């Protein structure tokens, strides 16, 4: 029986009786989880493969973990077929073998990426929030707000730490849940950071991001970025100019930045002057450092 054929079989809770010969490609350190009976147990995530396919294999019986040495070839019987791969339980029998499976390089690369995928591409906050639910994304921006750490129940596990922060770049602001040890990261409002390998979530029509076991939080130097706005109209109130963009976004800028861009214009005439230039739109290039506007060029 090969892995491709196995994955075409019916998902179930009964052990699969036929033998499967696989090579262990990689493993993660064992982690703990809480089952439905609120018992704390241990599992280990691995990846196994044969010449047809690579699959995630979750080892629930810690007594069998030592059989999954990276690079070894083993024979499995009585595994459980899962939607995303296979599982090893107390009913599984693992036979060592002297032979070694030679796998296509593409299978090995695909398998290692199951547990250790390359970091997700960095997206703007607006792009990340527009991605489908459960998409893996990395984002970069300035922390503008944080909430106190609290403790919640997650999948039968009590007292799980979570802290919400709000990250902003030149495109948008988003809410990010920092889970478990990441809630203790020494980052604060005002810090410019990169968060890798978050996932998108939707709850009550609100899209947010959530950290994963692969997430890393890194303080970074705030870069300068240039963005282009296509403005349809401008509304000025006190010291702030609010601008309606062609793509339906609304952005703001200090009036003093506009006055620096148009030194020939008096402040009391600025709104009317800019509206007259929006015919039908006015294009402006803005230079930012984080969420701070440095300059505007019309």
Tab-separated table of C-alpha atoms in Angstrom:
chain	number	residue	atom	x	y	z
A	1	UNK	CA	0.000	0.000	0.000
A	2	UNK	CA	1.394	3.419	-0.950
A	3	UNK	CA	0.465	6.769	0.599
A	4	UNK	CA	-1.395	8.081	-2.440
A	5	UNK	CA	-3.706	5.059	-2.396
A	6	UNK	CA	-4.119	5.356	1.366
A	7	UNK	CA	-5.261	8.980	1.081
A	8	UNK	CA	-8.017	7.918	-1.319
A	9	UNK	CA	-9.488	5.635	1.364
A	10	UNK	CA	-12.273	6.693	3.725
A	11	UNK	CA	-11.359	8.848	6.713
A	12	UNK	CA	-12.238	7.018	9.926
A	13	UNK	CA	-11.437	6.207	13.523
A	14	UNK	CA	-10.632	2.518	12.943
A	15	UNK	CA	-6.980	1.475	12.464
A	16	UNK	CA	-6.004	0.887	8.862
A	17	UNK	CA	-4.845	-2.773	8.717
A	18	UNK	CA	-2.545	-2.716	5.670
A	19	UNK	CA	1.179	-2.009	5.982
A	20	UNK	CA	2.740	1.197	4.693
A	21	UNK	CA	6.490	1.606	4.219
A	22	UNK	CA	7.663	5.198	4.668
A	23	UNK	CA	10.715	7.354	5.184
A	24	UNK	CA	10.754	9.882	8.033
A	25	UNK	CA	11.614	13.259	6.530
A	26	UNK	CA	11.496	15.536	9.567
A	27	UNK	CA	10.040	15.908	13.067
A	28	UNK	CA	9.092	18.710	15.430
A	29	UNK	CA	9.740	18.597	19.193
A	30	UNK	CA	6.954	17.009	21.217
A	31	UNK	CA	4.220	19.359	22.458
A	32	UNK	CA	1.395	18.997	24.968
A	33	UNK	CA	-2.333	19.280	24.335
A	34	UNK	CA	-5.538	18.828	26.349
A	35	UNK	CA	-8.010	16.177	25.184
A	36	UNK	CA	-11.822	16.156	25.491
A	37	UNK	CA	-11.521	14.771	29.030
A	38	UNK	CA	-9.284	17.728	29.930
A	39	UNK	CA	-6.335	15.387	30.319
A	40	UNK	CA	-2.939	16.768	29.368
A	41	UNK	CA	-1.263	14.575	26.758
A	42	UNK	CA	1.762	14.710	24.482
A	43	UNK	CA	2.020	14.540	20.703
A	44	UNK	CA	4.760	14.860	18.124
A	45	UNK	CA	4.325	16.120	14.567
A	46	UNK	CA	6.353	14.380	11.856
A	47	UNK	CA	6.359	14.079	8.089
A	48	UNK	CA	6.634	10.697	6.354
A	49	UNK	CA	6.810	9.921	2.649
A	50	UNK	CA	7.113	7.244	0.017
A	51	UNK	CA	7.722	7.575	-3.719
A	52	UNK	CA	4.121	8.761	-4.303
A	53	UNK	CA	3.401	11.315	-1.578
A	54	UNK	CA	4.516	13.108	1.582
A	55	UNK	CA	2.105	13.355	4.536
A	56	UNK	CA	1.907	14.860	7.987
A	57	UNK	CA	1.971	12.122	10.631
A	58	UNK	CA	0.916	12.927	14.199
A	59	UNK	CA	2.334	10.580	16.840
A	60	UNK	CA	-0.073	10.445	19.787
A	61	UNK	CA	1.681	7.565	21.579
A	62	UNK	CA	4.826	9.068	23.120
A	63	UNK	CA	6.288	5.572	23.629
A	64	UNK	CA	6.629	5.299	19.855
A	65	UNK	CA	8.242	8.703	19.244
A	66	UNK	CA	11.769	7.271	19.249
A	67	UNK	CA	10.918	5.240	16.131
A	68	UNK	CA	10.647	8.443	14.089
A	69	UNK	CA	14.322	9.274	13.633
A	70	UNK	CA	14.808	11.645	10.710
A	71	UNK	CA	16.029	9.722	7.654
A	72	UNK	CA	14.959	6.293	8.914
A	73	UNK	CA	12.683	3.936	6.979
A	74	UNK	CA	9.891	2.230	8.931
A	75	UNK	CA	6.837	0.065	8.287
A	76	UNK	CA	3.520	1.181	9.804
A	77	UNK	CA	0.440	-0.912	10.511
A	78	UNK	CA	-2.838	0.092	12.156
A	79	UNK	CA	-2.502	3.792	11.528
A	80	UNK	CA	-5.488	6.152	11.563
A	81	UNK	CA	-6.402	7.947	8.346
A	82	UNK	CA	-6.966	11.677	8.990
A	83	UNK	CA	-8.213	14.367	6.574
A	84	UNK	CA	-4.774	16.000	6.477
A	85	UNK	CA	-2.618	12.874	6.873
A	86	UNK	CA	-2.222	9.974	9.275
A	87	UNK	CA	-1.990	9.406	13.022
A	88	UNK	CA	-0.045	6.945	15.141
A	89	UNK	CA	-1.841	5.711	18.271
A	90	UNK	CA	-1.349	2.998	20.863
A	91	UNK	CA	-2.862	0.526	18.368
A	92	UNK	CA	-0.202	1.281	15.740
A	93	UNK	CA	2.638	-1.194	15.281
A	94	UNK	CA	5.935	0.167	13.937
A	95	UNK	CA	8.473	-2.189	12.376
A	96	UNK	CA	12.055	-1.103	11.757
A	97	UNK	CA	13.606	-2.131	8.438
A	98	UNK	CA	17.127	-2.318	7.060
A	99	UNK	CA	16.177	-0.977	3.641
A	100	UNK	CA	16.167	2.704	2.780
A	101	UNK	CA	13.577	4.389	0.600
A	102	UNK	CA	15.048	6.570	-2.131
A	103	UNK	CA	12.628	9.410	-2.758
A	104	UNK	CA	12.349	11.921	-5.585
A	105	UNK	CA	13.835	15.280	-4.514
A	106	UNK	CA	10.485	16.947	-5.196
A	107	UNK	CA	8.756	14.666	-2.655
A	108	UNK	CA	11.408	15.384	-0.004
A	109	UNK	CA	11.166	19.146	-0.574
A	110	UNK	CA	7.345	19.051	-0.466
A	111	UNK	CA	7.400	16.974	2.731
A	112	UNK	CA	9.848	19.171	4.651
A	113	UNK	CA	7.743	22.209	3.719
A	114	UNK	CA	4.719	20.636	5.458
A	115	UNK	CA	6.317	21.163	8.879
A	116	UNK	CA	8.853	23.840	8.015
A	117	UNK	CA	7.363	26.006	5.266
A	118	UNK	CA	9.249	29.119	4.144
A	119	UNK	CA	7.960	32.269	5.863
A	120	UNK	CA	4.859	33.739	4.288
A	121	UNK	CA	5.415	36.756	2.046
A	122	UNK	CA	5.158	40.148	3.729
A	123	UNK	CA	1.920	41.861	2.709
A	124	UNK	CA	0.546	45.277	3.466
A	125	UNK	CA	-2.066	45.267	6.219
A	126	UNK	CA	-4.796	46.031	3.670
A	127	UNK	CA	-3.708	43.084	1.500
A	128	UNK	CA	-3.528	40.768	4.524
A	129	UNK	CA	-7.044	41.681	5.675
A	130	UNK	CA	-8.366	41.123	2.142
A	131	UNK	CA	-6.931	37.590	2.009
A	132	UNK	CA	-9.193	34.532	2.443
A	133	UNK	CA	-9.717	33.191	5.963
A	134	UNK	CA	-6.847	31.001	7.240
A	135	UNK	CA	-4.364	32.473	4.763
A	136	UNK	CA	-0.778	32.555	6.050
A	137	UNK	CA	0.634	36.096	5.919
A	138	UNK	CA	3.471	38.176	7.309
A	139	UNK	CA	2.923	41.857	8.091
A	140	UNK	CA	5.054	44.813	9.051
A	141	UNK	CA	4.032	48.033	10.751
A	142	UNK	CA	3.840	50.170	13.867
A	143	UNK	CA	2.130	49.005	17.052
A	144	UNK	CA	-0.335	51.764	17.860
A	145	UNK	CA	-2.304	50.137	20.690
A	146	UNK	CA	-2.213	47.132	23.010
A	147	UNK	CA	-4.660	45.494	25.410
A	148	UNK	CA	-3.941	43.787	28.704
A	149	UNK	CA	-3.029	40.092	28.634
A	150	UNK	CA	-5.937	37.843	29.548
A	151	UNK	CA	-6.563	34.136	29.968
A	152	UNK	CA	-9.090	32.183	27.910
A	153	UNK	CA	-10.161	28.590	27.275
A	154	UNK	CA	-9.154	27.161	23.892
A	155	UNK	CA	-10.067	23.630	22.779
A	156	UNK	CA	-10.505	22.296	26.317
A	157	UNK	CA	-7.335	24.032	27.523
A	158	UNK	CA	-7.870	26.535	30.340
A	159	UNK	CA	-5.787	29.619	31.133
A	160	UNK	CA	-4.331	30.157	27.662
A	161	UNK	CA	-2.629	33.563	27.439
A	162	UNK	CA	-3.638	36.004	24.724
A	163	UNK	CA	-2.926	39.694	24.176
A	164	UNK	CA	-4.363	41.862	21.413
A	165	UNK	CA	-2.292	44.505	19.687
A	166	UNK	CA	-3.185	46.886	16.859
A	167	UNK	CA	-0.714	47.212	14.007
A	168	UNK	CA	-0.805	50.029	11.462
A	169	UNK	CA	1.012	50.654	8.205
A	170	UNK	CA	0.422	53.138	5.414
A	171	UNK	CA	-2.616	51.189	4.145
A	172	UNK	CA	-4.679	50.207	7.196
A	173	UNK	CA	-4.824	49.195	10.856
A	174	UNK	CA	-5.520	45.637	12.058
A	175	UNK	CA	-6.083	43.699	15.263
A	176	UNK	CA	-3.639	40.858	15.984
A	177	UNK	CA	-3.991	38.177	18.682
A	178	UNK	CA	-0.668	37.220	20.297
A	179	UNK	CA	-1.095	33.711	21.722
A	180	UNK	CA	0.688	31.931	24.559
A	181	UNK	CA	4.369	32.898	24.957
A	182	UNK	CA	4.069	35.542	22.241
A	183	UNK	CA	1.820	37.503	24.623
A	184	UNK	CA	4.961	38.093	26.720
A	185	UNK	CA	7.058	39.537	23.888
A	186	UNK	CA	8.679	42.847	24.923
A	187	UNK	CA	6.998	44.945	22.231
A	188	UNK	CA	4.989	48.050	22.996
A	189	UNK	CA	3.040	50.816	21.228
A	190	UNK	CA	5.458	52.860	19.171
A	191	UNK	CA	7.580	49.847	18.183
A	192	UNK	CA	7.892	49.033	14.506
A	193	UNK	CA	7.754	45.240	14.103
A	194	UNK	CA	7.404	42.393	11.642
A	195	UNK	CA	5.163	39.423	12.479
A	196	UNK	CA	5.763	36.363	10.321
A	197	UNK	CA	3.362	33.516	9.589
A	198	UNK	CA	0.132	34.833	11.051
A	199	UNK	CA	-3.233	33.605	9.796
A	200	UNK	CA	-6.318	35.583	8.869
A	201	UNK	CA	-9.497	35.096	10.904
A	202	UNK	CA	-13.067	36.337	10.520
A	203	UNK	CA	-15.337	36.689	13.556
A	204	UNK	CA	-18.629	38.589	13.539
A	205	UNK	CA	-17.678	40.124	10.194
A	206	UNK	CA	-14.418	41.490	11.627
A	207	UNK	CA	-11.214	40.346	9.921
A	208	UNK	CA	-8.165	40.089	12.158
A	209	UNK	CA	-4.853	38.253	12.355
A	210	UNK	CA	-3.740	35.587	14.783
A	211	UNK	CA	-0.269	34.281	15.581
A	212	UNK	CA	0.632	30.617	15.075
A	213	UNK	CA	3.275	28.257	16.418
A	214	UNK	CA	5.502	29.434	13.528
A	215	UNK	CA	5.108	33.165	14.204
A	216	UNK	CA	8.166	35.235	15.031
A	217	UNK	CA	7.971	38.856	16.188
A	218	UNK	CA	10.965	40.985	15.227
A	219	UNK	CA	11.605	44.640	15.945
A	220	UNK	CA	12.677	46.352	12.736
A	221	UNK	CA	13.930	49.717	11.592
A	222	UNK	CA	11.071	51.817	10.348
A	223	UNK	CA	11.576	52.114	6.573
A	224	UNK	CA	10.596	54.957	4.309
A	225	UNK	CA	7.875	54.062	1.810
A	226	UNK	CA	6.331	55.934	-1.090
A	227	UNK	CA	2.648	55.428	-1.892
A	228	UNK	CA	0.479	57.004	-4.550
A	229	UNK	CA	-2.966	58.413	-3.767
A	230	UNK	CA	-5.506	59.324	-6.434
A	231	UNK	CA	-7.691	61.905	-4.703
A	232	UNK	CA	-11.308	62.650	-5.662
A	233	UNK	CA	-12.086	65.243	-2.976
A	234	UNK	CA	-10.670	66.957	0.105
A	235	UNK	CA	-12.338	68.091	3.314
A	236	UNK	CA	-10.363	70.287	5.728
A	237	UNK	CA	-11.332	70.693	9.361
A	238	UNK	CA	-8.997	72.506	11.736
A	239	UNK	CA	-5.495	71.057	11.297
A	240	UNK	CA	-6.456	67.857	9.458
A	241	UNK	CA	-7.214	67.245	5.784
A	242	UNK	CA	-9.425	64.234	5.054
A	243	UNK	CA	-9.157	62.928	1.496
A	244	UNK	CA	-11.475	60.632	-0.446
A	245	UNK	CA	-9.512	58.371	-2.797
A	246	UNK	CA	-10.678	56.959	-6.106
A	247	UNK	CA	-10.584	53.413	-4.674
A	248	UNK	CA	-13.065	54.484	-1.937
A	249	UNK	CA	-10.503	54.678	0.851
A	250	UNK	CA	-10.409	57.673	3.179
A	251	UNK	CA	-6.998	58.963	4.324
A	252	UNK	CA	-5.847	61.908	6.382
A	253	UNK	CA	-2.866	64.235	6.372
A	254	UNK	CA	-1.816	67.287	8.395
A	255	UNK	CA	-2.799	70.577	6.783
A	256	UNK	CA	0.789	71.780	7.229
A	257	UNK	CA	1.978	69.019	4.838
A	258	UNK	CA	-0.412	70.312	2.191
A	259	UNK	CA	0.684	73.889	2.747
A	260	UNK	CA	4.328	72.820	2.314
A	261	UNK	CA	3.362	71.142	-0.986
A	262	UNK	CA	1.489	74.278	-2.137
A	263	UNK	CA	3.382	77.254	-0.643
A	264	UNK	CA	1.606	79.632	-3.015
A	265	UNK	CA	-1.772	78.873	-1.379
A	266	UNK	CA	-3.145	80.513	1.779
A	267	UNK	CA	-4.508	78.180	4.447
A	268	UNK	CA	-8.029	79.620	4.285
A	269	UNK	CA	-8.168	78.937	0.514
A	270	UNK	CA	-6.578	75.478	0.655
A	271	UNK	CA	-9.708	73.313	0.596
A	272	UNK	CA	-11.274	75.121	-2.382
A	273	UNK	CA	-7.941	75.121	-4.199
A	274	UNK	CA	-7.415	71.375	-3.797
A	275	UNK	CA	-11.009	70.508	-4.727
A	276	UNK	CA	-10.598	72.513	-7.935
A	277	UNK	CA	-7.563	70.374	-8.786
A	278	UNK	CA	-9.565	67.151	-8.365
A	279	UNK	CA	-10.858	67.214	-11.931
A	280	UNK	CA	-11.682	64.385	-11.915
A	281	UNK	CA	-8.818	63.295	-9.637
A	282	UNK	CA	-5.501	64.604	-8.345
A	283	UNK	CA	-2.487	62.276	-8.034
A	284	UNK	CA	-0.130	62.711	-5.090
A	285	UNK	CA	2.965	60.764	-4.046
A	286	UNK	CA	3.392	60.508	-0.283
A	287	UNK	CA	6.552	59.497	1.526
A	288	UNK	CA	5.987	57.729	4.854
A	289	UNK	CA	8.137	56.406	7.649
A	290	UNK	CA	5.867	53.925	9.366
A	291	UNK	CA	2.548	55.720	9.745
A	292	UNK	CA	4.243	59.149	9.885
A	293	UNK	CA	3.819	61.276	6.757
A	294	UNK	CA	7.131	62.854	5.750
A	295	UNK	CA	6.252	64.656	2.544
A	296	UNK	CA	3.698	64.990	-0.237
A	297	UNK	CA	4.434	65.638	-3.918
A	298	UNK	CA	1.604	66.579	-6.300
